[in-house]
mmCIF file with all atom_site columns, C-alpha atoms in Angstrom:
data_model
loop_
_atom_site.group_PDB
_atom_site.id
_atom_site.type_symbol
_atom_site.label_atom_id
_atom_site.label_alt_id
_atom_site.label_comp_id
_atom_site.label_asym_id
_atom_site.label_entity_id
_atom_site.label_seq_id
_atom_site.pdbx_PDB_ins_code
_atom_site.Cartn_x
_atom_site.Cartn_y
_atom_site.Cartn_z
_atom_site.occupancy
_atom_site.B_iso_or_equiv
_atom_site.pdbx_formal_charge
_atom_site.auth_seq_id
_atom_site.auth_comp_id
_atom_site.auth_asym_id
_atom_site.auth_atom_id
_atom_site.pdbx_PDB_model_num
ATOM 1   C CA . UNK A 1 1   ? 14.360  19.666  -10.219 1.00 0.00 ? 1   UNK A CA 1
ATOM 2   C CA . UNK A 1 2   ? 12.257  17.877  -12.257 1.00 0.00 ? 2   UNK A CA 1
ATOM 3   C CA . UNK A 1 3   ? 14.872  14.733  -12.730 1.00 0.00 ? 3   UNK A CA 1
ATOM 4   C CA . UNK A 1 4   ? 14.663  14.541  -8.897  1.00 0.00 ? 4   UNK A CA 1
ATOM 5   C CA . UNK A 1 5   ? 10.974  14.153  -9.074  1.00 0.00 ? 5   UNK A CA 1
ATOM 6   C CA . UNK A 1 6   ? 11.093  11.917  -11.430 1.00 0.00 ? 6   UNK A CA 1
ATOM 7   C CA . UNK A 1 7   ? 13.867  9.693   -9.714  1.00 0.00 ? 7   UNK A CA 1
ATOM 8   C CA . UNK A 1 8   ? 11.921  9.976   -6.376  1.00 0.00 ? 8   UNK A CA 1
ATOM 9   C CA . UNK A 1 9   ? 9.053   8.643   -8.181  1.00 0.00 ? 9   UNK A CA 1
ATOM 10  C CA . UNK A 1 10  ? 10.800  5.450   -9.333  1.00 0.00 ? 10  UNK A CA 1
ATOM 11  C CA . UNK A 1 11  ? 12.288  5.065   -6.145  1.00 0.00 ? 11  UNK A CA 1
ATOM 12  C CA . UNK A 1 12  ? 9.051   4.761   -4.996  1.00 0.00 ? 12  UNK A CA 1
ATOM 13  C CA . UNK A 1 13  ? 7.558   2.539   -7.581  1.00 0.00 ? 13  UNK A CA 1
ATOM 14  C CA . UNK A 1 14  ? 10.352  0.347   -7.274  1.00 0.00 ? 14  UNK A CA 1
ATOM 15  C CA . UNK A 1 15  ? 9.795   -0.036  -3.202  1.00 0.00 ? 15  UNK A CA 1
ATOM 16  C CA . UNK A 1 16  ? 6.198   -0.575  -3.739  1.00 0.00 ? 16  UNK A CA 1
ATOM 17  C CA . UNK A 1 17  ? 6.686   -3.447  -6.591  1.00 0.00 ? 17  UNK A CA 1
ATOM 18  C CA . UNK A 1 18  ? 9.362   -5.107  -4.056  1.00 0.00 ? 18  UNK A CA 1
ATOM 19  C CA . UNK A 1 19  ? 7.252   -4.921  -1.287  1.00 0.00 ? 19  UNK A CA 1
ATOM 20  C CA . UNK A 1 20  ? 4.392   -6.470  -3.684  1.00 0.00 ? 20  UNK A CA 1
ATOM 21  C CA . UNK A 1 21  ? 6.709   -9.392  -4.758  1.00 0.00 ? 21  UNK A CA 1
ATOM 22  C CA . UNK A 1 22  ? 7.469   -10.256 -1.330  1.00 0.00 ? 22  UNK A CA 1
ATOM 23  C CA . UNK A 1 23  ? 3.962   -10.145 -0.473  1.00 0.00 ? 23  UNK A CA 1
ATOM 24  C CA . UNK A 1 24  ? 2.978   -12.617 -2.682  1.00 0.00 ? 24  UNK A CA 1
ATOM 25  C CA . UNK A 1 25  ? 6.025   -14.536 -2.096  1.00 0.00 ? 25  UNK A CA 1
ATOM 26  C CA . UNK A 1 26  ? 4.935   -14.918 1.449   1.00 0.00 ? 26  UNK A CA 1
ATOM 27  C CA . UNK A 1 27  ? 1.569   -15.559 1.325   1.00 0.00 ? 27  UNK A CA 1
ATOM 28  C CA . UNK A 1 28  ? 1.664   -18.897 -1.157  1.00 0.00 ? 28  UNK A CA 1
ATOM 29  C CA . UNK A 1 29  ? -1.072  -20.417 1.140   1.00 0.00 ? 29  UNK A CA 1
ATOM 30  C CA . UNK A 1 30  ? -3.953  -21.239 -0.689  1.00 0.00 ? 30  UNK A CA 1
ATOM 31  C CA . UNK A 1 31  ? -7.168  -20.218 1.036   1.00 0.00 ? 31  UNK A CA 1
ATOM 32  C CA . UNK A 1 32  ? -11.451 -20.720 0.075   1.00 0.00 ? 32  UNK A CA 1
ATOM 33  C CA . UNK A 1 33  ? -13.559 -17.696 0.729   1.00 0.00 ? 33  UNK A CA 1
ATOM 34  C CA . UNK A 1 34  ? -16.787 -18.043 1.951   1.00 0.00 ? 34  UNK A CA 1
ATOM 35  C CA . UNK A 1 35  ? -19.535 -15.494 0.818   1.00 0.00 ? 35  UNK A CA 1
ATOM 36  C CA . UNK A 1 36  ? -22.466 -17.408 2.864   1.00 0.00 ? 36  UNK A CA 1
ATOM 37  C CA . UNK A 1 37  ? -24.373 -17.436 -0.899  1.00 0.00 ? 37  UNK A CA 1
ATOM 38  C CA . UNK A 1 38  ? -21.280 -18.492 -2.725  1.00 0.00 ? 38  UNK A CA 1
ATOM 39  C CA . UNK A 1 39  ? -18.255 -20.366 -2.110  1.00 0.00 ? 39  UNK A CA 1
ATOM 40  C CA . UNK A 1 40  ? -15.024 -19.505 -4.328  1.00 0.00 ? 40  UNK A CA 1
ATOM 41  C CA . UNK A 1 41  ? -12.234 -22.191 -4.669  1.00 0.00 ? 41  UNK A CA 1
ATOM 42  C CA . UNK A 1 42  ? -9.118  -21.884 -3.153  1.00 0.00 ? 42  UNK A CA 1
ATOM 43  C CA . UNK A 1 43  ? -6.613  -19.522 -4.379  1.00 0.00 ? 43  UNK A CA 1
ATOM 44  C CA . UNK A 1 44  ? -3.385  -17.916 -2.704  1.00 0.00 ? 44  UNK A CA 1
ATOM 45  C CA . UNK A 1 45  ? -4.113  -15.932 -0.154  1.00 0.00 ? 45  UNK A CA 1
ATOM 46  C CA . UNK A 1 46  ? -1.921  -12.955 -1.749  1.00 0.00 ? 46  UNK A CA 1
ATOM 47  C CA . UNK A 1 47  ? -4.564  -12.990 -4.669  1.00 0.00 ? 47  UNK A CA 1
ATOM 48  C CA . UNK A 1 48  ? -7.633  -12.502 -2.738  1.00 0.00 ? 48  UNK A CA 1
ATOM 49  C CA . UNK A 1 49  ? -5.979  -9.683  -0.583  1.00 0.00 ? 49  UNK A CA 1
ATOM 50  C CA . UNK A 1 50  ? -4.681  -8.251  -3.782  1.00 0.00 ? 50  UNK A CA 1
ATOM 51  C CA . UNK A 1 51  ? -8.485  -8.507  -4.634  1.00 0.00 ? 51  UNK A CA 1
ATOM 52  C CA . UNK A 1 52  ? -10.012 -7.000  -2.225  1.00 0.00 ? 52  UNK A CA 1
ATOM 53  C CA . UNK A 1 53  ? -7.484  -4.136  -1.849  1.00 0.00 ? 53  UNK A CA 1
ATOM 54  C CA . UNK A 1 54  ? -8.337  -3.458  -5.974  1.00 0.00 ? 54  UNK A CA 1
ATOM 55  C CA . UNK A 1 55  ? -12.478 -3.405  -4.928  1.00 0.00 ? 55  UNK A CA 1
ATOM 56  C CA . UNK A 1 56  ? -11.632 -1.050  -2.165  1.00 0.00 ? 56  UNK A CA 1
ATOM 57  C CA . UNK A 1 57  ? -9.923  1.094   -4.379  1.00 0.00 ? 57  UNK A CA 1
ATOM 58  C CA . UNK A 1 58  ? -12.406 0.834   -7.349  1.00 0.00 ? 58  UNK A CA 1
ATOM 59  C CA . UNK A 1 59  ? -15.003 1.629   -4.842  1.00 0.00 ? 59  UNK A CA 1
ATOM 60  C CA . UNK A 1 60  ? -13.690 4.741   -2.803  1.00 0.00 ? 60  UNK A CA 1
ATOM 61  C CA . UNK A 1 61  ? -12.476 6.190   -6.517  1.00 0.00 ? 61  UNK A CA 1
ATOM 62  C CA . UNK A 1 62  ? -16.401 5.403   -7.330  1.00 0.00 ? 62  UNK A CA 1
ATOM 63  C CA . UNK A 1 63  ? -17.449 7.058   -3.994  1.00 0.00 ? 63  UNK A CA 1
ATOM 64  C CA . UNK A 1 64  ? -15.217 10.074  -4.385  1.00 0.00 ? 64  UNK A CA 1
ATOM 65  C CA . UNK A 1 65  ? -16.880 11.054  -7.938  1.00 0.00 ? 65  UNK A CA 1
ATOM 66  C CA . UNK A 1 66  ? -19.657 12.826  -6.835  1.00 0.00 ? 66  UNK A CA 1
ATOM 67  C CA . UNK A 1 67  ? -17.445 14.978  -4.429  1.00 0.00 ? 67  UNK A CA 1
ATOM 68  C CA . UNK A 1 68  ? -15.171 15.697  -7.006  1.00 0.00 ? 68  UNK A CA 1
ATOM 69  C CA . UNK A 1 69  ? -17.749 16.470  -9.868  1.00 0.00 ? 69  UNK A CA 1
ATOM 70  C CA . UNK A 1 70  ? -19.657 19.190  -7.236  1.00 0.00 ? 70  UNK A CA 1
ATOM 71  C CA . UNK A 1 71  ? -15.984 20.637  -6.855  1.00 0.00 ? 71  UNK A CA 1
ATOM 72  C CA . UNK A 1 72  ? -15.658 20.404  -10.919 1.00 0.00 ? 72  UNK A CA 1
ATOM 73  C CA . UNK A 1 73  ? -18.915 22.558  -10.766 1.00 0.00 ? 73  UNK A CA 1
ATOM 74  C CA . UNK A 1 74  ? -17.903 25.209  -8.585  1.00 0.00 ? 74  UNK A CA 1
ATOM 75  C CA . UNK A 1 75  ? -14.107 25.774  -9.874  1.00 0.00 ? 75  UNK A CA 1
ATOM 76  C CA . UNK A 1 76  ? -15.859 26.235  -13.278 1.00 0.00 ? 76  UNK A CA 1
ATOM 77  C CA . UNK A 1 77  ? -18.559 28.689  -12.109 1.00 0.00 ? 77  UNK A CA 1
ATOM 78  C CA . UNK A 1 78  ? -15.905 30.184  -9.884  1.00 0.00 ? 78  UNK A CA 1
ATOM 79  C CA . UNK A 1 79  ? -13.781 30.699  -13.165 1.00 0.00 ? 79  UNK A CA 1
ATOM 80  C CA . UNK A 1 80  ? -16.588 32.052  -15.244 1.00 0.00 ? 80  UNK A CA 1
ATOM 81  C CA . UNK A 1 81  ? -17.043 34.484  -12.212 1.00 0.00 ? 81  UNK A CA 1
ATOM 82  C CA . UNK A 1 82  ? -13.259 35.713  -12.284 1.00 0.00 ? 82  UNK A CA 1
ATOM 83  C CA . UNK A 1 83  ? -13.426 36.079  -15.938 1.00 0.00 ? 83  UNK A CA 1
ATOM 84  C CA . UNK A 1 84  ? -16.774 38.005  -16.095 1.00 0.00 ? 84  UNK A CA 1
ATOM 85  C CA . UNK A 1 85  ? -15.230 40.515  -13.214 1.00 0.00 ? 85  UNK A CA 1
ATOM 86  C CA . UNK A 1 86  ? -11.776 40.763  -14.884 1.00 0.00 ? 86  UNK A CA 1
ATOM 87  C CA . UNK A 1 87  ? -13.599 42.067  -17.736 1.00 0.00 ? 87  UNK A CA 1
ATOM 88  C CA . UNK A 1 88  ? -15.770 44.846  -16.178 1.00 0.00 ? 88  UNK A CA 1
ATOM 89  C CA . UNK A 1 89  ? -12.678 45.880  -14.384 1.00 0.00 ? 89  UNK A CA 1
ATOM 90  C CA . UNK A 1 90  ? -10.805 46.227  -17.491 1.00 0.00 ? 90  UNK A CA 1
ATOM 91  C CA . UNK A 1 91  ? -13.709 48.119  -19.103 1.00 0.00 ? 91  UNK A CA 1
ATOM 92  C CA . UNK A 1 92  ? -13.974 50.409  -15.656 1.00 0.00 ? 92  UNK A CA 1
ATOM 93  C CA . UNK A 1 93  ? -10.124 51.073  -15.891 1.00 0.00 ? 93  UNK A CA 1
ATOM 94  C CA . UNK A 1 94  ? -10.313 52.207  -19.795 1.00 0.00 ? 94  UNK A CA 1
ATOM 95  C CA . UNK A 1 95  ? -13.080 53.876  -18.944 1.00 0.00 ? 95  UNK A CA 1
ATOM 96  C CA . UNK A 1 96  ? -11.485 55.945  -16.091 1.00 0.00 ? 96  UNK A CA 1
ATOM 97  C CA . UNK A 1 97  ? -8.748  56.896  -18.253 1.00 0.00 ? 97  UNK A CA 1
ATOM 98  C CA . UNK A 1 98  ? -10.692 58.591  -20.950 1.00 0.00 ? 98  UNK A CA 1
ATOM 99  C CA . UNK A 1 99  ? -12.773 60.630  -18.394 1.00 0.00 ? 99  UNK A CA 1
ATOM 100 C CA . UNK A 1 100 ? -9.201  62.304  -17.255 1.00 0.00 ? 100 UNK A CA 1
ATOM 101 C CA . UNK A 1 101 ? -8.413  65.627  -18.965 1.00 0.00 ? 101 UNK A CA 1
#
């Protein structure tokens, strides 16, 4: 099972990387962006695409830490919990079987 994870992963990766090259391939066009305070030269438009799909990425990962650092919390103290009431149960069950005659 795992080989067939692993082989649907590549398939994958492989799809995405062709689908990348033709991308670029297509989009050879060289374009200037505009930023009203700063104008970049002119580069392909695949590149500044690329670019801005890499901020949005970098910047939803960024957004997405402090959700995922309260759910850290909470798994941890929910963990802690568990442990803390495994152990009294274990002590109540031990304790149960030495009160029995």
């Amino acid at each position: 099972m795992r080989w067939l994870k692993g082989l649907i992963l590549a398939i994958i990766l492989l799809a995405v990387l062709l689908v990348g090259i033709l991308f670029a391939v297509n989009n050879q066009q060289t374009v200037p962006l505009n930023l009203i305070w700063l104008e970049l030269p002119p580069i392909s438009l695949s590149v500044w695409l690329l670019a801005a799909l890499v901020c949005g990425v970098v910047l939803g990962m960024l957004a997405m830490t402090g959700v995922w650092l309260r759910l850290r919390t909470a798994l941890s103290r929910a963990q802690r919990l568990n442990r803390q009431q495994r152990k009294e149960l274990d002590r109540l069950r031990v304790q149960e079987l030495k009160e029995l005659p």
